[in-house]
Coordinates of N, CA and C in Angstrom, one line a residue:
X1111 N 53.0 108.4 159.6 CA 51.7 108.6 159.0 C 51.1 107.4 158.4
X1112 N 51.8 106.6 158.3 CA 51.6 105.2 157.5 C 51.8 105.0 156.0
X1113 N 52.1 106.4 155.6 CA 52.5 106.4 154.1 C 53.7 107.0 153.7
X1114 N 54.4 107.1 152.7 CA 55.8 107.2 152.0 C 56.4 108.1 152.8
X1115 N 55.9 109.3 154.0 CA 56.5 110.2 154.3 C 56.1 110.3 155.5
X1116 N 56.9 110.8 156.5 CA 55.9 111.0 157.5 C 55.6 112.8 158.0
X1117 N 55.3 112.5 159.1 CA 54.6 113.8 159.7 C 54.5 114.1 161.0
X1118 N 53.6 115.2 161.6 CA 53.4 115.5 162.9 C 52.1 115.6 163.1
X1119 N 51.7 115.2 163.4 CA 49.6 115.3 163.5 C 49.6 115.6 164.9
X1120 N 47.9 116.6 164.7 CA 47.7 117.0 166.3 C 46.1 117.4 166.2
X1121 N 45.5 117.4 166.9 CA 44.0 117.5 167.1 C 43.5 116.4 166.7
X1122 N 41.9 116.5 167.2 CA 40.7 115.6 166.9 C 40.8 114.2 165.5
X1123 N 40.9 113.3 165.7 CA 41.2 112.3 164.7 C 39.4 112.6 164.0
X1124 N 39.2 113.0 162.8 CA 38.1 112.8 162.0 C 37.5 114.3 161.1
X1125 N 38.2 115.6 162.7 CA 37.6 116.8 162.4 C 38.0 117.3 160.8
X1126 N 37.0 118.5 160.9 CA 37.6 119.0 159.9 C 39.2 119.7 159.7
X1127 N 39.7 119.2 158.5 CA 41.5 118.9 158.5 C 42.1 119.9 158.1
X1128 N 43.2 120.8 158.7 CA 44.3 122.2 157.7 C 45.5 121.0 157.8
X1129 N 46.4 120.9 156.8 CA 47.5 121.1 156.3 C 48.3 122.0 156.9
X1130 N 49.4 122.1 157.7 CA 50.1 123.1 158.1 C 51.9 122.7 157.5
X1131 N 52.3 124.0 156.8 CA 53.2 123.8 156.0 C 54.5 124.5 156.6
X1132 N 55.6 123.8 156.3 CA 56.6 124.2 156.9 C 57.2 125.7 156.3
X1133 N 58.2 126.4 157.5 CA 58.9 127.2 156.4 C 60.5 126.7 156.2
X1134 N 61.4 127.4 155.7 CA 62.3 127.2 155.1 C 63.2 126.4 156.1
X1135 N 63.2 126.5 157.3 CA 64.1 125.9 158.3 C 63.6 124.2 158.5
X1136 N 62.4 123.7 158.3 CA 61.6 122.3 158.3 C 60.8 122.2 159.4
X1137 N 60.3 121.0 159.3 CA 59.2 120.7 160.8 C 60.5 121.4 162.2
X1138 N 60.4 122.2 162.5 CA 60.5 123.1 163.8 C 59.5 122.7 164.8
X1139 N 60.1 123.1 166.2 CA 58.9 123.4 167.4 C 58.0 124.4 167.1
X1140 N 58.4 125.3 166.3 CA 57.8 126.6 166.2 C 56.8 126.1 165.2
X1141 N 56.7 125.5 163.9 CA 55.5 125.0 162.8 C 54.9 124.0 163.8
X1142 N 55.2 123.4 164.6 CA 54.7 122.5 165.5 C 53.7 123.1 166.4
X1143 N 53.9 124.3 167.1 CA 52.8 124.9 168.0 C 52.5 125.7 167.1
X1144 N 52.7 126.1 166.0 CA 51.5 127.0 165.1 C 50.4 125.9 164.6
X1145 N 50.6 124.8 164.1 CA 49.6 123.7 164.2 C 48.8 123.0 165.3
X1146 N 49.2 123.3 166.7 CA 48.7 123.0 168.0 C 47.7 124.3 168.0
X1147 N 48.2 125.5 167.5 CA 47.1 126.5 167.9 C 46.1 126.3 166.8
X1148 N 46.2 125.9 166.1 CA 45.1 126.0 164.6 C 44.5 124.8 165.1
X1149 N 44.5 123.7 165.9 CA 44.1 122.3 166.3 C 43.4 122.5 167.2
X1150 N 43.7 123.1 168.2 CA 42.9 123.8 169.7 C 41.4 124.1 169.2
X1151 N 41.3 125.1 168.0 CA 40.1 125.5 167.1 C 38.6 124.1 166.9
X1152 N 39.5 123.0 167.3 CA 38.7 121.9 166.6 C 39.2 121.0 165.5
X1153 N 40.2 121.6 164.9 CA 41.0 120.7 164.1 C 42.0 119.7 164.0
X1154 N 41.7 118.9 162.9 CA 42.8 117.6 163.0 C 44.2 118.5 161.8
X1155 N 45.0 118.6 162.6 CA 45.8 119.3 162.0 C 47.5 118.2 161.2
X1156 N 48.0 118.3 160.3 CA 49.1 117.3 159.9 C 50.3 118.3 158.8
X1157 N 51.0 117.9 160.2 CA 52.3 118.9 159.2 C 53.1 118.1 158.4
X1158 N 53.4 118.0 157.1 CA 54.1 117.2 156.2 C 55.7 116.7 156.4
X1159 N 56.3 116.4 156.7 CA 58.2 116.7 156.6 C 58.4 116.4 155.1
X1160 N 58.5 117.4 155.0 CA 59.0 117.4 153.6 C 60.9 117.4 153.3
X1161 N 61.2 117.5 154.3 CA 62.3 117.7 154.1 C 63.4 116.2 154.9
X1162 N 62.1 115.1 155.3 CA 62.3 114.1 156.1 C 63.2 114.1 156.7
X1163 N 63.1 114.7 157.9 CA 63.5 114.6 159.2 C 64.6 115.8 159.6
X1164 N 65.0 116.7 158.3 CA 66.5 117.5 158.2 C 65.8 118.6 158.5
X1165 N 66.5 119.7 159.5 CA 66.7 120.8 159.7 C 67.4 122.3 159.3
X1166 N 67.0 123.1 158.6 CA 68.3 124.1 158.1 C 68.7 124.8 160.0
X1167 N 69.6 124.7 160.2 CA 70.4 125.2 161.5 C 70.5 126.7 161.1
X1168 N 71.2 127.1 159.7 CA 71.2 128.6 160.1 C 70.4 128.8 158.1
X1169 N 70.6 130.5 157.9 CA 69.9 130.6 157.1 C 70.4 130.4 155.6
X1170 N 71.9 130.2 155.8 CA 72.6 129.5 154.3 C 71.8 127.9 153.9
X1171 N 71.9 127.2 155.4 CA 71.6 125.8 154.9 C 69.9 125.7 155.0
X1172 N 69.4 126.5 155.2 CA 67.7 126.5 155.3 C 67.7 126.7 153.6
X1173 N 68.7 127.8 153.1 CA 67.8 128.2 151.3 C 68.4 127.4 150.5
X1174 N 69.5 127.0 150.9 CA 70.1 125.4 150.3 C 68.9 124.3 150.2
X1175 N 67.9 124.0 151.2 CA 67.5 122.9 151.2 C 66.2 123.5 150.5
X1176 N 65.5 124.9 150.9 CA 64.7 124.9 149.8 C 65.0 124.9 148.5
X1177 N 66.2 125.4 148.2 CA 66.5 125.9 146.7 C 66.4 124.1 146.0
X1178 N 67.0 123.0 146.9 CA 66.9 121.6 146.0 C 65.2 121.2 146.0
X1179 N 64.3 121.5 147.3 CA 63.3 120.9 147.4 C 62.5 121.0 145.9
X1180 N 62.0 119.7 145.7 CA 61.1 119.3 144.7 C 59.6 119.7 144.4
X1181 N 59.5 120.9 144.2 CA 58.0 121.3 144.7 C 56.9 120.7 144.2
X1182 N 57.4 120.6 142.9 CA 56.3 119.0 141.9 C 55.9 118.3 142.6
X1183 N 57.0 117.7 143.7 CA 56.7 116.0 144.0 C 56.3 116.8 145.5
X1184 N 56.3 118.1 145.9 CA 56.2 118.4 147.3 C 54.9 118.6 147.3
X1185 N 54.0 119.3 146.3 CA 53.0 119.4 146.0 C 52.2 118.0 145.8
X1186 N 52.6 117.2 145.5 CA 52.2 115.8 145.5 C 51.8 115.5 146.3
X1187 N 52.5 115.4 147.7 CA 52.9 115.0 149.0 C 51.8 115.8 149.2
X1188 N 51.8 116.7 149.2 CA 50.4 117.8 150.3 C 49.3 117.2 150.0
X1189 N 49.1 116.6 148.6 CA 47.6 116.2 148.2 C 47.2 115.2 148.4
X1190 N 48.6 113.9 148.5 CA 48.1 112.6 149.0 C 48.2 112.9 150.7
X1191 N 48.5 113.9 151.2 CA 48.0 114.2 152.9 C 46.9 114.7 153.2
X1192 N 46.0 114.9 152.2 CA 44.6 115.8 152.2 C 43.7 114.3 151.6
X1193 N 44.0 113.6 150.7 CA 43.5 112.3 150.7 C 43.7 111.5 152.2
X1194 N 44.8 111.3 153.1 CA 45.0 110.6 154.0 C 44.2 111.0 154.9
X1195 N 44.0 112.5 155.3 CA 43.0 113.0 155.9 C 41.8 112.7 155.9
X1196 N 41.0 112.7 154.5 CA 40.0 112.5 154.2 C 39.6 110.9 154.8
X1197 N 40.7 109.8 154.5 CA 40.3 108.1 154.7 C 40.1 108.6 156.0
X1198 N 40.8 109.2 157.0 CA 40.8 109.2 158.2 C 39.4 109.8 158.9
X1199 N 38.9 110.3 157.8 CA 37.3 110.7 158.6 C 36.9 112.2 158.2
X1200 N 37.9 112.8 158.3 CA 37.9 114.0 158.1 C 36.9 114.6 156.6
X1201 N 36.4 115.3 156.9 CA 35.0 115.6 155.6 C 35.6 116.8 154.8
X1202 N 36.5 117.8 154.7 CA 36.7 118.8 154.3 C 38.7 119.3 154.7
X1203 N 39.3 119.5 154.1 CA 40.4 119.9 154.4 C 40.9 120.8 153.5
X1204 N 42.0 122.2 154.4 CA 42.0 123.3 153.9 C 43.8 123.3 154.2
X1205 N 44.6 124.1 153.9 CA 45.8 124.0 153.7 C 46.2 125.5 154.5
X1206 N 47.2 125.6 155.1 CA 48.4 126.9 155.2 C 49.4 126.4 155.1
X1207 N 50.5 127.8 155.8 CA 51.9 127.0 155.6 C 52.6 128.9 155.8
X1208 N 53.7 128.8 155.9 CA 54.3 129.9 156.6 C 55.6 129.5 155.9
X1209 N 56.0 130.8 154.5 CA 57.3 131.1 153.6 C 57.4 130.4 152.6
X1210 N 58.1 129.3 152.9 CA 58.0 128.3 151.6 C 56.5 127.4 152.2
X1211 N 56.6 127.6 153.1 CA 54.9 126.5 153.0 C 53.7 127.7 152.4
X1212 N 53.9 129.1 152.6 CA 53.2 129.4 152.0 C 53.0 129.8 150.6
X1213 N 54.3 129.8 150.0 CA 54.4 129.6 148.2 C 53.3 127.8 148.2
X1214 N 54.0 127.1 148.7 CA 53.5 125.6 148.8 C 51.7 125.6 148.5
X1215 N 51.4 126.7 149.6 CA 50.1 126.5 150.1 C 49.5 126.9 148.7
X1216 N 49.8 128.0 148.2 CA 49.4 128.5 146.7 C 49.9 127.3 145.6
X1217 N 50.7 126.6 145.6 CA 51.1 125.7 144.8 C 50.3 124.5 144.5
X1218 N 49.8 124.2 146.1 CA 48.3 123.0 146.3 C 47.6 123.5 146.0
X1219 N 46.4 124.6 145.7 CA 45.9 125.6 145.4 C 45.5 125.7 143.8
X1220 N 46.8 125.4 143.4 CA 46.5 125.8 142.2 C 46.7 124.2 141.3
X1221 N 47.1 123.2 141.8 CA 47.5 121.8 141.6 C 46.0 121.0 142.1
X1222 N 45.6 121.8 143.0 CA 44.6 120.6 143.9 C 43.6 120.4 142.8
X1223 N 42.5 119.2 143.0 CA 41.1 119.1 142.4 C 40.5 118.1 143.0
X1224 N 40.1 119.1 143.9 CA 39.1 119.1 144.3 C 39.5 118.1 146.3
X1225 N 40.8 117.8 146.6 CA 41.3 117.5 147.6 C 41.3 119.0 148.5
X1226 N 41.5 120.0 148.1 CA 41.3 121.0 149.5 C 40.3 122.4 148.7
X1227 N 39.7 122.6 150.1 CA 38.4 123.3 149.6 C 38.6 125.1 150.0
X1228 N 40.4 125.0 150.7 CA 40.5 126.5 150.9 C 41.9 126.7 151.3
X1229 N 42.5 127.8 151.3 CA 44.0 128.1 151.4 C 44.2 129.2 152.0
X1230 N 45.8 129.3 153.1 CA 45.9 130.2 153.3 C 47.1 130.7 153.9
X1231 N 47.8 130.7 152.7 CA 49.0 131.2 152.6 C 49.5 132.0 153.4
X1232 N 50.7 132.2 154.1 CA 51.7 133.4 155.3 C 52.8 133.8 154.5
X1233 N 52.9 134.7 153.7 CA 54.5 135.5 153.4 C 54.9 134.5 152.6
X1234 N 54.7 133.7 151.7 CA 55.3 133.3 150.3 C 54.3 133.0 148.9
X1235 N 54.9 133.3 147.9 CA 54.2 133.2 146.7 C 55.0 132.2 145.6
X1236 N 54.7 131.4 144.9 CA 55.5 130.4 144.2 C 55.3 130.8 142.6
X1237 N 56.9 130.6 142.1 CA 56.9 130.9 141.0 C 55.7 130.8 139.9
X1238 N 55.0 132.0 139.3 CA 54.2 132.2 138.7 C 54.8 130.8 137.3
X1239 N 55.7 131.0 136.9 CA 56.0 129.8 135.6 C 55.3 128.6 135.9
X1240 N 55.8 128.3 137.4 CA 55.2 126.9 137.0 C 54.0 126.5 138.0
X1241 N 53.5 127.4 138.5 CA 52.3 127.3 139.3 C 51.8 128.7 139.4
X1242 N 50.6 129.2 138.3 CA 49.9 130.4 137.9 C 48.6 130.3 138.7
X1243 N 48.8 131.3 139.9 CA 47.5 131.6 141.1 C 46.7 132.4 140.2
X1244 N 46.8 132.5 139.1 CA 45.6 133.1 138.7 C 44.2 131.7 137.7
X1245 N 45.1 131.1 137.9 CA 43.7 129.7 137.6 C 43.3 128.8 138.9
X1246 N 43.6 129.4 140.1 CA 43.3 129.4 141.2 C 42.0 129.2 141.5
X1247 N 40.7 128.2 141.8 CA 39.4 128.4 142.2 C 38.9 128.4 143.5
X1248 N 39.5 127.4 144.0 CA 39.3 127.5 145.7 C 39.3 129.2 146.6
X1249 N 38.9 129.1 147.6 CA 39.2 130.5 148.7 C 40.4 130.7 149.2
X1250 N 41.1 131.7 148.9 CA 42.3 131.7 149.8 C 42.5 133.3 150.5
X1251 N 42.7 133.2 151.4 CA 43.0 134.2 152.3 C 45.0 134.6 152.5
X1252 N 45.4 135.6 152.2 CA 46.8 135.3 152.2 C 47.2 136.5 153.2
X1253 N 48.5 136.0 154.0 CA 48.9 137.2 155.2 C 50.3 137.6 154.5
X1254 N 50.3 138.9 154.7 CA 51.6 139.5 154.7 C 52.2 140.4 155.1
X1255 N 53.3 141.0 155.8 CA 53.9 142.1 156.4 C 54.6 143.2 155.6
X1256 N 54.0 144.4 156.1 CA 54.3 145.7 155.2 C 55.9 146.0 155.0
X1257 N 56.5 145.4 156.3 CA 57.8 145.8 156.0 C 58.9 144.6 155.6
X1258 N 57.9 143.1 154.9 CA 58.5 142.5 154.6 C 59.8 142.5 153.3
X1259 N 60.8 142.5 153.2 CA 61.9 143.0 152.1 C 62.4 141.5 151.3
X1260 N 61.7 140.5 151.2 CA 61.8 139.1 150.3 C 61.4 139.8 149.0
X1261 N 62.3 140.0 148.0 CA 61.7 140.8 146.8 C 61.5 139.9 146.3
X1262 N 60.0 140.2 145.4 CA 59.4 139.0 144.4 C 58.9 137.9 145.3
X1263 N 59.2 137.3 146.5 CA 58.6 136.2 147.2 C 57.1 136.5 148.1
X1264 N 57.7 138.0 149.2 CA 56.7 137.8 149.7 C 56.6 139.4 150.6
X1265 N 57.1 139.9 149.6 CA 57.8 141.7 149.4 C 55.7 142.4 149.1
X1266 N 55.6 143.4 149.6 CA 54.4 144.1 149.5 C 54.4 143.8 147.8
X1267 N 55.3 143.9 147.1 CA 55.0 143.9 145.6 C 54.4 142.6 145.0
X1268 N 55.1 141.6 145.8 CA 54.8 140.2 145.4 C 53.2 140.2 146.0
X1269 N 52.8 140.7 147.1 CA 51.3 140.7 148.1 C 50.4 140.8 146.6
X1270 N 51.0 142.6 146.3 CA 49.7 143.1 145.3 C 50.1 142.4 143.9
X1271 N 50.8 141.9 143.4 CA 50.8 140.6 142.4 C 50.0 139.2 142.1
X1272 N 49.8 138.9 143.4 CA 49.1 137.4 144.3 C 48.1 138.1 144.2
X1273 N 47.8 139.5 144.3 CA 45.9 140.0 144.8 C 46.0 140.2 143.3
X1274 N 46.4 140.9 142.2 CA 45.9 140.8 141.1 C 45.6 139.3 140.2
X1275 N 46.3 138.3 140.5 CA 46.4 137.2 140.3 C 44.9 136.5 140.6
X1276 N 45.1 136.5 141.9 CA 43.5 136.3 142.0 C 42.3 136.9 142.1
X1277 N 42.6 138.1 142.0 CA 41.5 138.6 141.0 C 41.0 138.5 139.3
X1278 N 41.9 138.2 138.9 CA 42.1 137.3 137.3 C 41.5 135.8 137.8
X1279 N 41.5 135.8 138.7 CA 41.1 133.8 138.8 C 39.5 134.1 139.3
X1280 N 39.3 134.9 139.6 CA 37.4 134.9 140.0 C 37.7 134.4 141.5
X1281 N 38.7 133.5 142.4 CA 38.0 133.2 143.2 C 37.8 134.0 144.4
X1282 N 36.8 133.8 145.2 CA 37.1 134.3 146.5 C 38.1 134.1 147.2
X1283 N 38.8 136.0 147.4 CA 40.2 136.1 148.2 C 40.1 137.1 149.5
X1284 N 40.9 137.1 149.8 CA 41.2 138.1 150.5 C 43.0 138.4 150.8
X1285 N 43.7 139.4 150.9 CA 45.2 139.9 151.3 C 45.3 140.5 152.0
X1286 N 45.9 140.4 153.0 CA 45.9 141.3 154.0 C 47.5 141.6 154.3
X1287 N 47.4 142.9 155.1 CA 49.0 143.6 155.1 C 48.8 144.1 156.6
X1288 N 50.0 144.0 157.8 CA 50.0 143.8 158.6 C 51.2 145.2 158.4
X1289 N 50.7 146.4 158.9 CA 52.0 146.9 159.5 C 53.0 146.7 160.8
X1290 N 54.1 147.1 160.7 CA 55.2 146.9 161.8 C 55.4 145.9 161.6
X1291 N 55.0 144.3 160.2 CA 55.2 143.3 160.4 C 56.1 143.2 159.6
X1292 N 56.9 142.0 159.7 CA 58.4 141.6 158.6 C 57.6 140.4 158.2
X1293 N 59.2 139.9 157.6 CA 58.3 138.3 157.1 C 59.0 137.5 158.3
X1294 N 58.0 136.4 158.6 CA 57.7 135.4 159.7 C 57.7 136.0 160.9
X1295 N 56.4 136.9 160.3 CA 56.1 137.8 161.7 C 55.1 137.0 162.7
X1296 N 54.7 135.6 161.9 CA 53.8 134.8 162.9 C 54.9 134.1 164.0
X1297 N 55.8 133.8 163.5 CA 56.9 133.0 164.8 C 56.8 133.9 165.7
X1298 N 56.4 133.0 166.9 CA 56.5 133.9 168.0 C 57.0 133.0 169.6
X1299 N 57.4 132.0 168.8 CA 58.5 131.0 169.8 C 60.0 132.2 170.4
X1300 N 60.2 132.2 171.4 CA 61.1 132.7 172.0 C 62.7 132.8 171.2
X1301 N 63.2 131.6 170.4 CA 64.5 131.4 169.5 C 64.4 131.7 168.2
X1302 N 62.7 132.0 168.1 CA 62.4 132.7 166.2 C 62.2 134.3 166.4
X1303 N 61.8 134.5 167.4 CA 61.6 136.1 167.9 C 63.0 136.3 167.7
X1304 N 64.2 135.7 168.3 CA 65.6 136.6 168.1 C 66.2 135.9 166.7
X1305 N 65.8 135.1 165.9 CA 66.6 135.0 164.8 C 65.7 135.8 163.8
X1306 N 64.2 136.1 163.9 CA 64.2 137.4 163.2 C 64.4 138.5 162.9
X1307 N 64.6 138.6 164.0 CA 65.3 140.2 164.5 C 66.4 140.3 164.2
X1308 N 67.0 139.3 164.2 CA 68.7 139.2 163.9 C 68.4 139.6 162.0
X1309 N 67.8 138.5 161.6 CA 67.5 138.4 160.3 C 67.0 139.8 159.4
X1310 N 66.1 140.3 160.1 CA 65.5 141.3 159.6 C 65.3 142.9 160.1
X1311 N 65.7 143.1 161.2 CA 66.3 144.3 161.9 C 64.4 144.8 162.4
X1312 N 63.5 143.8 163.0 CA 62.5 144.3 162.9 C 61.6 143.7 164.3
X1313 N 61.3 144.3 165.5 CA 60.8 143.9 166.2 C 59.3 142.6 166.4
X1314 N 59.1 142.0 167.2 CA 58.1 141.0 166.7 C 56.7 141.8 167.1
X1315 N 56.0 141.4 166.6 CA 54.6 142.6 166.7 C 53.1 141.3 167.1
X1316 N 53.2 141.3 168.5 CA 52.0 140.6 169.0 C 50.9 140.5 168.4
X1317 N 50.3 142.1 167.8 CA 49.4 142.2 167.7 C 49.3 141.9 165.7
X1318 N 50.3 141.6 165.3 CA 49.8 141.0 164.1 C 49.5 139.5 164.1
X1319 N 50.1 138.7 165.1 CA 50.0 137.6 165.1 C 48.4 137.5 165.5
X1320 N 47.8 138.3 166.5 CA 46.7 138.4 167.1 C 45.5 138.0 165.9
X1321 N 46.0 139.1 165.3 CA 44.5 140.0 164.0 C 44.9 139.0 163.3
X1322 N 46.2 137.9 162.6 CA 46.6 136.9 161.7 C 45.3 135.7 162.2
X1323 N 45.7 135.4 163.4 CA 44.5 133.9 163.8 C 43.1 133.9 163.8
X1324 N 42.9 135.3 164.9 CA 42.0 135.5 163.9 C 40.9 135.6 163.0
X1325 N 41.6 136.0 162.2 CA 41.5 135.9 160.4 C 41.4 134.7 160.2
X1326 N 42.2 134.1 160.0 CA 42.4 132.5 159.8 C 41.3 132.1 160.4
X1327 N 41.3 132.1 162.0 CA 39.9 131.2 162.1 C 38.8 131.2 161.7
X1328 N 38.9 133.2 161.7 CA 36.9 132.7 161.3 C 37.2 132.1 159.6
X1329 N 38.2 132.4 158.8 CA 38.2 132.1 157.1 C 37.8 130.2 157.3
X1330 N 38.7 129.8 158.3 CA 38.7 128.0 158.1 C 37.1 128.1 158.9
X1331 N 36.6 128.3 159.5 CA 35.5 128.4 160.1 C 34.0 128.4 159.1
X1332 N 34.5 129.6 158.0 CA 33.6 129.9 157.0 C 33.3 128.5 156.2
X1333 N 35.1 128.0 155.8 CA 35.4 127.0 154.8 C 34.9 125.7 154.9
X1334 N 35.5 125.3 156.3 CA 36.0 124.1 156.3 C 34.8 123.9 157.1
X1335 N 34.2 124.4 158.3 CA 33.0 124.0 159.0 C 33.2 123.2 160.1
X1336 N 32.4 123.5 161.2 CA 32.3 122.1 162.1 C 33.1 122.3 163.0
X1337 N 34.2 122.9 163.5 CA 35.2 123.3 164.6 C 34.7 124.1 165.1
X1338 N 35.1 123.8 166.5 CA 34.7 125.3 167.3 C 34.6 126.7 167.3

């Protein structure tokens, strides 16, 4: 990326820019073509490695590496990639992220000023202590699955917690709940379809992924402007 960290960039060099955030396993093929699909739209899209260059292989060493990750300094990182975007041409940039990129995505959200103009969190919420979504001003739109069982992260209770949250913050939100859906019900790469199911006892559901993009599109469409 030319600066302390690098990344995966994909779409139009100038457009309007998302942030696409990893989840707990790291830059994957799978966060890779969820950022090709959000790019396709018109967008210059840049996924962070936040975990520079390391992979969790199975799900012990995936919550190992979130459990050390630095969210302070990871939140950092998101914002000087929303500045790098901007030098790059880009007029407006808006963030997601999928588990821990989507606690993340709320975490830039609530850290940003005035670097991203909208959010849109997939199935994670970041500890209210040290990053409170309820002083949240930007738009965020958040997805989540009804039969998701991450208690307190990204569990239907945590959903309607994040909706009262921003409802305390004034800003423009929206929550949405996806039945038949689990958590990382957006992977829909062939080797995430069977390690969810393994993970979660819960079939993959096309048609949330469907009604998820979208959502997402027209929201970054509203936001960010200028994409197809």
């Amino acid at each position: 990326m030319g600066r302390s960290f690098p990344a995966y960039v994909c779409g139009p060099k100038g457009a309007p820019a998302v942030i696409v955030l990893q989840e707990w396993w790291g830059v994957t093929s799978q966060v890779q073509l969820q950022a090709q699909r959000i790019a396709s739209q018109g967008y210059r899209c840049l996924v962070p490695d936040l975990y520079k260059g390391k992979l969790g292989v199975d799900a012990e060493e995936a919550s190992h590496m979130m459990g050390n990750l630095d969210f302070p300094g990871a939140v950092e990182e998101i914002r000087a990639a929303a500045s790098y975007l901007k030098e790059e041409g880009s007029a407006t940039c808006g963030v997601t992220g999928f588990c821990m990129g989507g606690a993340l995505s709320l975490a830039s959200a609530v850290r940003s000023q005035g670097e991203l103009v909208c959010a849109a969190p997939f199935y994670g919420v970041p500890d209210q202590k040290y990053f409170d979504c309820s002083t949240i001003k930007i738009p965020v739109q958040a997805h989540f699955g009804k039969l998701d069982s991450l208690a307190g992260f990204s569990d239907p209770a945590a959903a309607d917690a994040l909706k009262a949250a921003l409802e305390k913050a004034g800003c423009p939100h929206e929550v949405h709940m996806y039945e038949g859906a689990a958590h990382g019900f957006m992977n829909d790469e062939a080797a995430f379809i069977e390690k969810k199911k393994a993970m979660f006892g819960v079939d993959h559901s096309p048609e949330a992924v469907d009604a998820a993009y979208s959502r997402l599109f027209d929201f970054f469409g509203e936001h960010l402007g200028g994409a197809k």
